[in-house]
Short mmCIF file of C-alpha atoms in Angstrom, two decimals:
data_model
loop_
_atom_site.label_atom_id
_atom_site.label_comp_id
_atom_site.label_asym_id
_atom_site.label_seq_id
_atom_site.Cartn_x
_atom_site.Cartn_y
_atom_site.Cartn_z
CA MET A 11 29.70 138.48 145.61
CA GLY A 12 29.35 140.92 142.60
CA GLU A 13 30.29 143.70 144.86
CA ALA A 14 33.35 142.06 145.94
CA ALA A 15 34.45 141.63 142.44
CA HIS A 16 33.61 145.34 141.62
CA ASN A 17 35.54 146.52 144.84
CA HIS A 18 38.51 144.25 143.64
CA GLN A 19 38.51 145.83 140.16
CA GLN A 20 38.78 149.40 141.65
CA PRO A 21 42.40 150.47 142.52
CA PRO A 22 42.65 152.42 145.96
CA PRO A 23 42.69 156.48 145.66
CA GLN A 24 46.54 156.84 146.44
CA GLN A 25 47.33 154.11 143.93
CA ALA A 26 45.39 155.64 141.38
CA ALA A 27 46.97 159.02 141.95
CA ALA A 28 50.30 157.56 141.70
CA ALA A 29 49.44 155.87 138.45
CA ALA A 30 48.46 158.94 136.94
CA ALA A 31 51.71 160.98 137.98
CA ALA A 32 53.99 158.08 136.87
CA PRO A 33 55.62 158.78 133.48
CA PRO A 34 54.71 156.48 130.51
CA PRO A 35 57.04 153.21 129.95
CA ALA A 36 59.96 154.00 127.65
CA PRO A 37 59.44 152.40 124.32
CA SER A 38 61.23 149.08 123.91
CA LEU A 39 64.24 149.36 121.42
CA ALA A 40 63.50 145.84 120.58
CA LEU A 41 60.64 146.98 118.54
CA SER A 42 62.75 148.57 115.82
CA LYS A 43 65.29 145.68 115.30
CA GLY A 44 63.08 142.73 114.55
CA PRO A 45 62.05 139.79 116.81
CA THR A 46 63.62 138.58 119.84
CA TRP A 47 64.60 135.00 120.66
CA THR A 48 63.19 133.39 123.68
CA PRO A 49 65.70 131.39 125.73
CA ALA A 50 66.08 127.77 124.32
CA GLU A 51 66.87 124.67 126.61
CA GLN A 52 67.73 122.48 123.51
CA LEU A 53 69.22 123.21 120.41
CA GLN A 54 66.66 122.61 117.53
CA GLN A 55 69.22 122.35 114.61
CA LEU A 56 70.28 119.04 116.02
CA GLN A 57 69.68 116.23 113.28
CA TYR A 58 70.11 113.46 115.95
CA CYS A 59 70.03 113.78 119.47
CA ILE A 60 71.75 111.46 122.49
CA HIS A 61 69.37 108.61 122.06
CA SER A 62 68.49 108.95 118.19
CA ASN A 63 71.03 107.43 115.75
CA PRO A 64 71.67 107.60 112.08
CA SER A 65 71.99 104.54 109.61
CA TRP A 66 74.63 102.00 110.37
CA PRO A 67 76.96 103.16 107.62
CA GLU A 68 76.67 106.82 108.66
CA SER A 69 77.20 105.94 112.04
CA PHE A 70 80.51 104.09 111.32
CA LEU A 71 81.76 107.00 109.22
CA LEU A 72 80.82 109.41 112.05
CA ALA A 73 82.49 107.20 114.56
CA PHE A 74 85.86 106.89 112.68
CA GLN A 75 85.72 110.80 112.37
CA HIS A 76 85.64 110.90 116.11
CA TYR A 77 88.51 108.60 116.14
CA ILE A 78 90.43 110.74 114.07
CA VAL A 79 89.87 113.86 115.88
CA SER A 80 90.71 112.22 119.03
CA LEU A 81 94.13 111.11 117.71
CA GLY A 82 95.75 114.59 117.54
CA THR A 83 95.80 114.84 121.25
CA THR A 84 96.96 111.34 121.85
CA VAL A 85 100.08 111.58 119.29
CA LEU A 86 100.68 115.37 120.49
CA ILE A 87 101.19 114.16 124.23
CA ALA A 88 103.13 111.08 123.26
CA ARG A 89 105.25 112.87 120.96
CA ASN A 90 106.30 115.75 123.65
CA LEU A 91 106.58 113.42 126.65
CA VAL A 92 108.12 110.20 125.49
CA PRO A 93 111.57 111.67 124.02
CA GLN A 94 112.16 113.63 127.32
CA MET A 95 111.81 110.01 129.30
CA GLY A 96 114.42 108.59 127.00
CA GLY A 97 112.21 106.44 124.90
CA ASP A 98 112.77 105.81 121.13
CA PRO A 99 110.23 106.03 118.37
CA GLY A 100 109.14 102.43 118.98
CA ASP A 101 108.54 103.38 122.91
CA THR A 102 106.54 106.47 121.45
CA ALA A 103 104.38 104.09 119.26
CA ARG A 104 103.87 101.91 122.17
CA VAL A 105 102.71 104.70 124.46
CA ILE A 106 100.32 105.93 121.69
CA GLN A 107 98.75 102.37 121.39
CA THR A 108 98.34 102.40 125.05
CA LEU A 109 96.59 105.66 125.22
CA LEU A 110 94.09 104.91 122.49
CA PHE A 111 93.29 101.46 124.02
CA MET A 112 92.53 103.12 127.58
CA ALA A 113 90.41 106.03 125.64
CA GLY A 114 88.32 102.86 124.11
CA VAL A 115 87.83 101.46 127.52
CA ASN A 116 87.03 104.80 129.46
CA THR A 117 84.89 106.05 126.85
CA LEU A 118 82.63 102.95 126.89
CA LEU A 119 82.55 102.88 130.59
CA GLN A 120 81.51 106.52 130.60
CA THR A 121 78.94 106.36 128.14
CA ILE A 122 77.19 103.08 129.50
CA ILE A 123 77.39 103.67 133.65
CA GLY A 124 78.83 107.24 133.61
CA THR A 125 77.35 110.33 132.61
CA ARG A 126 75.93 108.44 129.53
CA LEU A 127 76.66 111.68 127.27
CA PRO A 128 78.30 111.18 124.05
CA THR A 129 81.86 112.38 125.24
CA VAL A 130 84.99 110.64 124.38
CA MET A 131 87.43 110.24 126.99
CA GLY A 132 90.82 110.80 126.12
CA PRO A 133 94.31 111.91 127.35
CA SER A 134 94.48 115.01 129.44
CA TYR A 135 97.02 117.79 129.27
CA ALA A 136 96.43 118.30 132.98
CA PHE A 137 98.98 115.65 133.62
CA VAL A 138 101.72 116.96 131.72
CA LEU A 139 103.14 119.26 134.35
CA PRO A 140 103.40 116.32 137.11
CA VAL A 141 104.88 113.87 134.54
CA LEU A 142 107.50 116.75 133.56
CA SER A 143 108.29 116.79 137.34
CA ILE A 144 108.84 112.99 137.40
CA ILE A 145 111.24 113.16 134.33
CA ARG A 146 113.15 116.25 135.80
CA ASP A 147 113.68 114.20 139.09
CA TYR A 148 114.93 110.99 136.88
CA SER A 149 117.16 113.55 134.66
CA ASP A 150 120.08 113.49 137.24
CA GLU A 151 119.99 109.71 137.85
CA THR A 152 122.31 107.13 136.05
CA PHE A 153 120.63 104.35 134.26
CA SER A 154 122.66 101.59 131.94
CA ASN A 155 120.72 103.15 128.93
CA GLU A 156 118.07 105.64 128.09
CA HIS A 157 115.44 102.79 127.52
CA ASP A 158 115.98 101.79 131.31
CA ARG A 159 115.16 105.54 132.29
CA PHE A 160 112.04 105.57 129.93
CA VAL A 161 110.89 102.13 131.72
CA HIS A 162 111.66 103.64 135.25
CA THR A 163 109.87 107.07 134.56
CA MET A 164 106.84 105.10 133.15
CA ARG A 165 106.71 102.71 136.32
CA THR A 166 106.69 106.11 138.57
CA ILE A 167 103.73 107.50 136.32
CA GLN A 168 102.03 104.35 136.97
CA GLY A 169 102.24 104.48 140.73
CA SER A 170 101.49 108.11 140.83
CA LEU A 171 98.17 107.56 138.68
CA ILE A 172 97.03 104.74 140.97
CA VAL A 173 97.25 106.64 144.05
CA CYS A 174 95.85 110.03 142.57
CA SER A 175 92.81 107.85 141.10
CA PHE A 176 91.35 107.85 144.67
CA THR A 177 90.98 111.29 144.99
CA ASN A 178 88.41 111.25 142.11
CA ILE A 179 86.71 108.03 143.17
CA ILE A 180 86.22 109.44 147.00
CA LEU A 181 84.99 112.95 145.46
CA GLY A 182 82.64 111.24 142.96
CA TYR A 183 81.08 108.41 144.95
CA SER A 184 80.81 110.53 148.30
CA LYS A 185 78.72 112.78 146.14
CA ALA A 186 81.02 115.59 147.47
CA TRP A 187 81.47 116.72 143.69
CA GLY A 188 77.73 116.71 142.90
CA ASN A 189 77.21 119.03 146.32
CA LEU A 190 79.63 121.17 144.81
CA THR A 191 78.22 121.57 141.52
CA ARG A 192 74.74 122.41 143.24
CA PHE A 193 76.40 126.00 143.90
CA PHE A 194 76.54 126.63 140.13
CA SER A 195 74.14 128.59 138.38
CA PRO A 196 74.01 129.70 134.67
CA ILE A 197 76.35 132.57 135.62
CA THR A 198 79.34 130.19 136.89
CA VAL A 199 78.64 127.69 133.88
CA VAL A 200 79.16 130.25 131.19
CA PRO A 201 82.71 131.18 132.00
CA VAL A 202 83.59 127.35 133.12
CA VAL A 203 82.23 126.16 129.71
CA CYS A 204 83.61 128.86 127.80
CA VAL A 205 87.22 128.69 128.78
CA VAL A 206 87.14 124.79 128.46
CA GLY A 207 87.32 125.87 124.67
CA LEU A 208 89.32 129.01 124.78
CA GLY A 209 91.79 127.93 127.21
CA LEU A 210 93.24 125.62 124.47
CA PHE A 211 93.92 128.23 122.17
CA MET A 212 97.71 127.39 122.28
CA ARG A 213 96.70 124.20 120.51
CA GLY A 214 94.97 126.09 117.84
CA PHE A 215 96.49 128.68 115.54
CA PRO A 216 100.25 128.67 117.34
CA LEU A 217 100.40 124.94 116.44
CA LEU A 218 99.09 125.60 112.94
CA ALA A 219 101.69 128.20 112.23
CA ASN A 220 104.32 125.67 112.96
CA CYS A 221 103.34 124.74 109.19
CA VAL A 222 101.44 127.15 107.85
CA GLU A 223 101.50 125.86 104.22
CA ILE A 224 99.42 122.81 105.34
CA GLY A 225 97.44 124.13 108.36
CA LEU A 226 96.15 127.38 106.93
CA PRO A 227 94.59 125.78 103.67
CA MET A 228 93.15 123.02 106.01
CA LEU A 229 91.54 125.72 108.19
CA ILE A 230 90.38 127.72 105.21
CA LEU A 231 88.76 124.36 103.58
CA LEU A 232 87.01 123.55 106.84
CA VAL A 233 85.14 126.97 106.62
CA ILE A 234 84.70 126.98 102.86
CA CYS A 235 82.70 123.56 103.51
CA GLN A 236 80.05 125.56 105.40
CA TYR A 237 79.66 127.57 102.34
CA LEU A 238 79.55 124.65 99.81
CA LYS A 239 77.08 122.30 101.74
CA HIS A 240 74.27 124.70 100.55
CA LEU A 241 75.02 124.44 96.84
CA HIS A 242 72.99 121.41 96.32
CA PRO A 243 70.96 119.34 98.33
CA ARG A 244 73.01 116.30 98.09
CA THR A 245 76.03 117.78 99.10
CA HIS A 246 74.50 119.06 102.23
CA PRO A 247 74.47 116.01 104.33
CA LEU A 248 77.98 114.78 103.20
CA LEU A 249 79.83 118.51 103.92
CA GLU A 250 77.83 119.02 107.15
CA ARG A 251 78.59 115.67 108.59
CA PHE A 252 81.84 114.53 107.17
CA SER A 253 83.61 117.66 106.34
CA VAL A 254 86.31 116.80 108.70
CA LEU A 255 87.11 113.62 106.96
CA VAL A 256 86.98 115.09 103.64
CA CYS A 257 89.39 117.99 104.25
CA ILE A 258 91.71 115.71 106.08
CA GLY A 259 92.13 113.45 103.14
CA ILE A 260 92.60 116.50 100.77
CA ILE A 261 95.26 118.21 102.81
CA TRP A 262 96.83 114.94 104.23
CA ALA A 263 97.48 113.94 100.38
CA PHE A 264 98.73 117.61 99.44
CA ALA A 265 101.31 117.20 102.59
CA ALA A 266 102.25 113.82 101.47
CA ILE A 267 102.99 115.34 97.60
CA LEU A 268 105.17 118.26 99.30
CA THR A 269 107.11 115.46 101.40
CA VAL A 270 107.91 113.17 98.32
CA ALA A 271 108.75 116.30 96.01
CA GLY A 272 111.58 117.34 98.78
CA ALA A 273 109.87 120.59 99.86
CA TYR A 274 110.97 120.04 103.46
CA ASN A 275 114.39 118.37 102.69
CA ASN A 276 116.28 121.74 103.68
CA VAL A 277 114.16 123.24 106.37
CA GLY A 278 114.25 123.24 110.14
CA ASN A 279 113.71 120.53 112.42
CA GLN A 280 110.62 121.97 113.84
CA THR A 281 109.00 122.47 110.45
CA LYS A 282 110.23 119.04 109.44
CA GLN A 283 108.24 117.67 112.71
CA SER A 284 105.21 119.59 111.77
CA CYS A 285 105.10 119.22 108.15
CA ARG A 286 106.29 115.78 106.70
CA THR A 287 104.10 112.97 106.72
CA ASP A 288 107.26 110.57 107.62
CA ARG A 289 109.14 112.21 110.05
CA SER A 290 107.41 110.44 113.11
CA TYR A 291 108.55 107.08 112.34
CA LEU A 292 105.70 105.39 114.01
CA ILE A 293 105.18 103.10 110.80
CA ALA A 294 108.11 101.52 111.03
CA SER A 295 108.63 101.40 114.73
CA ALA A 296 105.09 100.08 115.52
CA SER A 297 104.50 96.42 115.77
CA TRP A 298 101.88 94.75 113.73
CA VAL A 299 99.85 93.14 116.82
CA LYS A 300 100.43 94.34 120.60
CA VAL A 301 97.81 94.20 123.16
CA PRO A 302 98.37 96.43 125.92
CA TYR A 303 98.21 94.33 129.24
CA PRO A 304 98.37 95.61 133.15
CA PHE A 305 101.84 96.43 134.33
CA GLN A 306 103.53 96.09 131.03
CA TRP A 307 106.17 98.58 131.95
CA GLY A 308 106.72 96.85 135.25
CA ALA A 309 105.71 97.04 139.00
CA PRO A 310 104.64 100.51 139.75
CA ILE A 311 106.84 102.71 141.76
CA PHE A 312 105.15 105.04 144.42
CA ARG A 313 106.78 107.88 145.40
CA ALA A 314 105.02 110.62 147.84
CA SER A 315 106.64 113.56 146.13
CA HIS A 316 105.22 112.72 142.59
CA VAL A 317 101.78 111.74 143.91
CA PHE A 318 100.81 115.17 145.35
CA GLY A 319 101.27 116.71 141.92
CA MET A 320 99.03 113.93 140.37
CA ILE A 321 96.32 114.66 142.76
CA GLY A 322 96.14 118.30 141.80
CA ALA A 323 96.02 117.08 137.92
CA ALA A 324 93.20 114.79 138.90
CA LEU A 325 91.43 117.56 140.54
CA VAL A 326 92.03 119.75 137.46
CA SER A 327 90.73 117.07 135.19
CA SER A 328 87.77 116.84 137.06
CA ALA A 329 86.95 120.57 136.45
CA GLU A 330 87.74 120.12 132.92
CA SER A 331 85.28 117.15 132.39
CA THR A 332 82.49 118.96 134.19
CA GLY A 333 82.59 121.94 132.00
CA THR A 334 82.91 119.53 128.78
CA PHE A 335 79.86 117.28 130.20
CA PHE A 336 77.89 120.40 130.20
CA ALA A 337 78.64 121.55 126.71
CA ALA A 338 78.15 117.79 125.52
CA ALA A 339 74.56 117.61 127.11
CA ARG A 340 73.66 120.80 125.13
CA LEU A 341 75.03 119.76 122.18
CA ALA A 342 73.24 116.39 122.33
CA GLY A 343 70.14 117.68 122.89
CA ALA A 344 69.96 116.67 126.67
CA THR A 345 68.94 118.54 129.93
CA HIS A 346 71.76 119.81 132.04
CA PRO A 347 73.31 116.81 133.98
CA PRO A 348 72.04 116.78 137.62
CA ALA A 349 74.26 116.55 140.55
CA HIS A 350 74.14 112.94 141.22
CA VAL A 351 75.04 112.19 137.53
CA LEU A 352 78.00 114.59 137.65
CA SER A 353 79.09 112.73 140.95
CA ARG A 354 78.99 109.45 139.42
CA SER A 355 80.80 110.54 136.34
CA ILE A 356 83.78 111.92 138.42
CA GLY A 357 83.81 108.65 140.40
CA LEU A 358 84.05 106.56 137.34
CA GLN A 359 86.71 109.09 135.95
CA GLY A 360 88.71 108.06 139.25
CA VAL A 361 88.21 104.37 138.30
CA SER A 362 89.46 105.40 134.61
CA LEU A 363 92.77 106.78 136.45
CA LEU A 364 93.19 103.62 138.24
CA LEU A 365 92.93 101.42 134.97
CA ASP A 366 95.34 104.16 133.45
CA GLY A 367 97.91 103.46 136.12
CA ILE A 368 97.45 99.67 135.94
CA PHE A 369 97.83 99.55 132.23
CA GLY A 370 100.70 101.94 132.01
CA ALA A 371 99.28 105.10 130.38
CA ALA A 372 101.64 108.20 130.21
CA VAL A 373 98.92 110.45 131.56
CA GLY A 374 95.49 110.39 132.90
CA THR A 375 91.92 110.62 131.37
CA THR A 376 89.49 113.41 130.98
CA ALA A 377 86.71 114.45 128.81
CA SER A 378 87.82 115.22 125.04
CA VAL A 379 86.68 118.88 124.11
CA GLU A 380 87.21 118.32 120.54
CA ASN A 381 85.08 115.68 120.23
CA VAL A 382 82.44 117.46 121.92
CA GLY A 383 83.13 120.56 119.34
CA LEU A 384 82.66 117.80 116.78
CA LEU A 385 79.00 117.22 118.02
CA GLY A 386 78.37 120.95 117.27
CA LEU A 387 80.01 120.82 113.86
CA THR A 388 78.06 117.70 112.40
CA HIS A 389 74.96 118.48 114.20
CA ILE A 390 74.76 114.74 115.52
CA GLY A 391 74.67 114.00 119.22
CA SER A 392 74.17 110.51 119.14
CA ARG A 393 75.51 108.29 121.93
CA ARG A 394 75.91 105.32 119.59
CA VAL A 395 78.14 106.97 117.38
CA VAL A 396 80.51 107.82 120.18
CA GLN A 397 80.35 104.07 121.55
CA ILE A 398 81.09 102.87 117.99
CA SER A 399 84.19 105.03 117.90
CA THR A 400 85.60 102.84 120.74
CA ALA A 401 85.90 99.88 118.37
CA PHE A 402 88.28 102.05 116.09
CA MET A 403 90.25 102.75 119.16
CA PHE A 404 90.54 99.36 120.07
CA PHE A 405 91.40 97.85 116.51
CA PHE A 406 94.07 100.48 115.68
CA SER A 407 95.57 100.34 119.43
CA ILE A 408 96.02 96.58 119.01
CA PHE A 409 97.04 96.53 115.26
CA GLY A 410 99.81 99.12 115.53
CA LYS A 411 101.00 99.35 112.04
CA PHE A 412 97.56 100.44 110.89
CA GLY A 413 97.09 102.70 113.92
CA ALA A 414 100.64 104.44 113.12
CA LEU A 415 99.40 105.28 109.40
CA PHE A 416 96.93 107.77 110.79
CA ALA A 417 98.99 108.91 113.59
CA SER A 418 101.35 110.25 110.85
CA ILE A 419 98.86 112.92 110.09
CA PRO A 420 100.66 116.23 110.39
CA LEU A 421 99.84 118.05 113.69
CA ALA A 422 99.30 121.20 111.94
CA ILE A 423 96.23 119.50 110.11
CA PHE A 424 94.89 118.64 113.70
CA ALA A 425 95.47 122.15 114.80
CA ALA A 426 93.19 123.71 112.23
CA ILE A 427 90.48 121.36 113.24
CA TYR A 428 90.81 122.45 116.84
CA CYS A 429 90.71 126.18 115.70
CA VAL A 430 86.99 125.29 114.73
CA LEU A 431 86.15 122.71 117.25
CA PHE A 432 87.43 124.42 120.39
CA GLY A 433 85.68 127.72 119.10
CA ILE A 434 82.35 125.81 119.08
CA VAL A 435 82.33 124.58 122.55
CA ALA A 436 83.48 128.08 123.84
CA ALA A 437 80.48 129.49 121.88
CA ILE A 438 78.15 126.94 123.50
CA GLY A 439 79.52 128.38 126.91
CA ILE A 440 78.31 131.64 126.05
CA SER A 441 74.75 130.38 125.26
CA PHE A 442 73.91 129.48 128.87
CA ILE A 443 73.95 133.47 129.54
CA GLN A 444 70.39 133.36 127.98
CA PHE A 445 69.21 131.76 131.15
CA SER A 446 69.98 134.47 133.24
CA ASN A 447 69.33 138.28 133.30
CA ASN A 448 71.60 139.54 130.51
CA ASN A 449 71.02 143.05 131.61
CA SER A 450 72.41 142.82 135.02
CA MET A 451 75.31 144.85 135.81
CA ARG A 452 76.40 142.58 138.82
CA ASN A 453 76.12 139.54 136.28
CA HIS A 454 78.47 141.19 133.85
CA TYR A 455 80.96 142.01 136.75
CA VAL A 456 80.82 138.18 137.89
CA LEU A 457 81.19 136.77 134.12
CA GLY A 458 83.75 139.41 133.07
CA LEU A 459 86.07 138.67 136.19
CA ALA A 460 85.73 134.83 135.97
CA LEU A 461 86.25 135.03 132.26
CA PHE A 462 89.29 137.18 132.21
CA LEU A 463 91.09 135.47 135.35
CA GLY A 464 90.21 132.30 133.95
CA MET A 465 92.16 132.97 130.70
CA SER A 466 94.76 135.34 132.52
CA ILE A 467 96.12 133.44 135.60
CA PRO A 468 96.75 130.13 133.74
CA GLN A 469 98.71 132.09 130.98
CA TYR A 470 100.84 133.69 133.52
CA PHE A 471 101.51 130.25 135.11
CA VAL A 472 102.04 128.51 131.54
CA SER A 473 104.10 131.34 130.50
CA ASN A 474 106.45 131.29 133.59
CA THR A 475 106.89 127.20 133.53
CA THR A 476 110.18 125.95 132.20
CA GLY A 477 110.58 123.09 129.66
CA ASP A 478 111.59 120.78 132.60
CA GLY A 479 108.11 121.73 134.45
CA HIS A 480 109.21 124.37 137.13
CA GLY A 481 106.31 126.50 137.83
CA PRO A 482 106.14 130.09 139.28
CA VAL A 483 105.29 128.53 142.55
CA ARG A 484 108.79 127.58 144.05
CA ALA A 485 108.63 126.90 147.71
CA ASP A 486 110.66 124.51 149.74
CA GLY A 487 108.23 121.77 149.17
CA GLY A 488 108.17 120.30 145.77
CA TRP A 489 104.91 118.54 146.31
CA PHE A 490 103.38 121.81 147.19
CA ASN A 491 104.74 123.65 144.08
CA ASP A 492 103.28 120.73 141.77
CA ILE A 493 99.71 120.95 143.44
CA LEU A 494 99.71 124.67 142.88
CA ASN A 495 101.45 124.88 139.51
CA THR A 496 98.90 122.38 138.05
CA LEU A 497 95.65 123.76 139.71
CA PHE A 498 96.34 127.31 138.44
CA SER A 499 97.47 126.27 134.80
CA SER A 500 94.04 125.12 134.14
CA PRO A 501 91.36 127.84 132.89
CA PRO A 502 88.58 125.97 133.54
CA THR A 503 89.70 125.38 137.12
CA VAL A 504 90.53 128.87 137.80
CA ALA A 505 87.09 130.03 136.04
CA MET A 506 85.38 127.58 138.42
CA ILE A 507 86.94 128.78 141.68
CA VAL A 508 86.47 132.57 140.82
CA GLY A 509 82.95 132.11 139.30
CA THR A 510 81.61 130.15 142.14
CA LEU A 511 82.96 132.25 144.92
CA LEU A 512 81.69 135.40 143.24
CA ASP A 513 78.54 134.27 142.08
CA ASN A 514 77.64 132.92 145.85
CA THR A 515 78.66 135.58 147.76
CA LEU A 516 78.05 138.75 145.68
CA ASP A 517 74.44 140.04 146.39
CA ALA A 518 73.84 136.38 146.03
CA ARG A 519 70.31 136.35 147.98
CA ARG A 520 69.15 139.43 146.27
CA THR A 521 69.66 138.42 142.88
CA VAL A 522 68.39 134.88 142.94
CA ASN A 523 66.27 135.79 139.95
CA ASP A 524 68.99 137.55 137.94
CA ARG A 525 71.31 134.50 138.37
CA GLY A 526 68.81 132.32 136.86
CA ILE A 527 68.36 129.77 140.05
CA PRO A 528 64.62 129.43 139.50
CA TRP A 529 65.15 128.02 135.96
CA TRP A 530 68.48 126.12 136.98
CA LYS A 531 67.54 124.57 140.13
CA PRO A 532 65.37 121.83 138.85
CA PHE A 533 68.08 120.20 136.86
CA GLN A 534 70.04 120.05 140.11
CA SER A 535 67.94 117.15 141.61
CA ARG A 536 67.51 113.43 140.68
CA LYS A 537 63.76 114.13 140.04
CA GLY A 538 63.53 117.75 139.34
CA ASP A 539 62.76 117.28 135.61
CA VAL A 540 60.83 114.73 133.98
CA ARG A 541 63.38 114.11 131.23
CA THR A 542 66.14 113.28 133.50
CA GLU A 543 65.52 109.65 133.52
CA GLU A 544 65.20 109.54 129.76
CA PHE A 545 68.75 111.06 129.09
CA TYR A 546 70.49 109.75 132.16
CA SER A 547 69.01 106.53 133.51
CA MET A 548 71.06 103.35 133.67
CA PRO A 549 70.92 100.73 130.78
CA LEU A 550 69.78 97.10 131.31
CA ARG A 551 68.12 97.89 134.82
CA ILE A 552 71.60 98.42 136.49
CA ASN A 553 69.93 100.84 138.86
CA GLU A 554 67.88 98.18 140.22
CA TRP A 555 70.98 96.21 141.70
CA MET A 556 73.45 99.12 141.97
CA PRO A 557 73.20 100.80 145.29
CA THR A 558 71.66 104.33 144.99
CA ARG A 559 74.78 106.13 146.46
CA PHE A 560 76.66 105.21 143.50
CA LEU A 561 74.03 106.38 140.85
#
């Protein structure tokens, strides 16, 4: 036995000779540059993770902050679409109330029986192109007045949302979407999550520049808060967790002073819309109390030519939400969502689209990128905080006058906030590269091409889309045009398609370790990681009576 051990320790003569002839290994450059950082699955700087909670007063303030951040996209979409439909400021206020109400319902559903991640579900820009197509088709028809045209358009949007919702329901609850995500690796997730933030750059500084005297001070103040929080121990939690509320209060008051002082009396209409605090007329037009109810605009209208564009938007919202869920899981201190969780979340998003159509929302639902960025800015990923934010959505959607007060915040202020929050989400996407081989030229090729095409192709489609929704694809079939123009106008969708194809076909088997598959694979199965149940299990033993195919 001792002899066997002795023989095992001695290398064969050929190997010994080869070892002697081999050159010494090159010294590591890292030795002269300080310590190296090992991959970290969870962020250590989080103050509260997904299932830990701040005190109740802090939770309510943080929840109100989530509500304010989600308000910007809601107001922007309504202001852009409703006037083109023929609606007046009163109709705009009512659409905003409906979008807020549905955001509360869908957020509550997603955080309880969906992904269980702290993600706000808000209106999606993916549905703007199909809605513009519907508006364009009705622009040539004759109505007794503009309000009738608005109501007719809303009823058609209702019908299209109801039909397209079954796309997500089938994709999700058939587990097809989860099976698709099994082809993901860290190399695929990097461009998808990254362009979820970067792809919204047009809602950042370009929108801020419409009122630079308000937007730029807001952006600078947000950045300065990151320095001021270190001046005193008492200011640190205040400015770290509530910097958005503090900055909004200061700059909003500044904008109100400029408005009252007459600074915008003799400027262009676009500047007035972006800068004045009284230009939206929402406060005067909103009702005191109004509860959104099913089919509030009338019976839905179903047209096949419009349904296909909405189906494309439903697919896009699924891709966008998937990337946002990966970012939310990392910023909430959870493990990465497994395939069955992504399936049930997309299926539930289809149910949300169905509810949007029934209640008469102007657009469909997706996971809010800006609210996920807020998790990173505040270092608080608590699920309870996001669930409490739905109470503010319900309250301000029902009591319209109060909601219209906050909806009058100038859009340039929201644009400055987006510059920070979208950037955080993009950076979180980049952080996934640590789980793969950073020195693989093959990985660089896949990442670079997926990132560039994920930004470049949608930019081409957006730049060549007219104001009435005509995109660069203009075949004889309008439904075909709507689907392709919608799909390829979405950066996450293009990045997902390019990244998944390249990563699974280009030297895929030979570079399994370089792609990070051994680390990634356990997170894809239901019992692959012991922490999965901790973060994603259903509450109140729902999983005991719900069929497993829906979990």
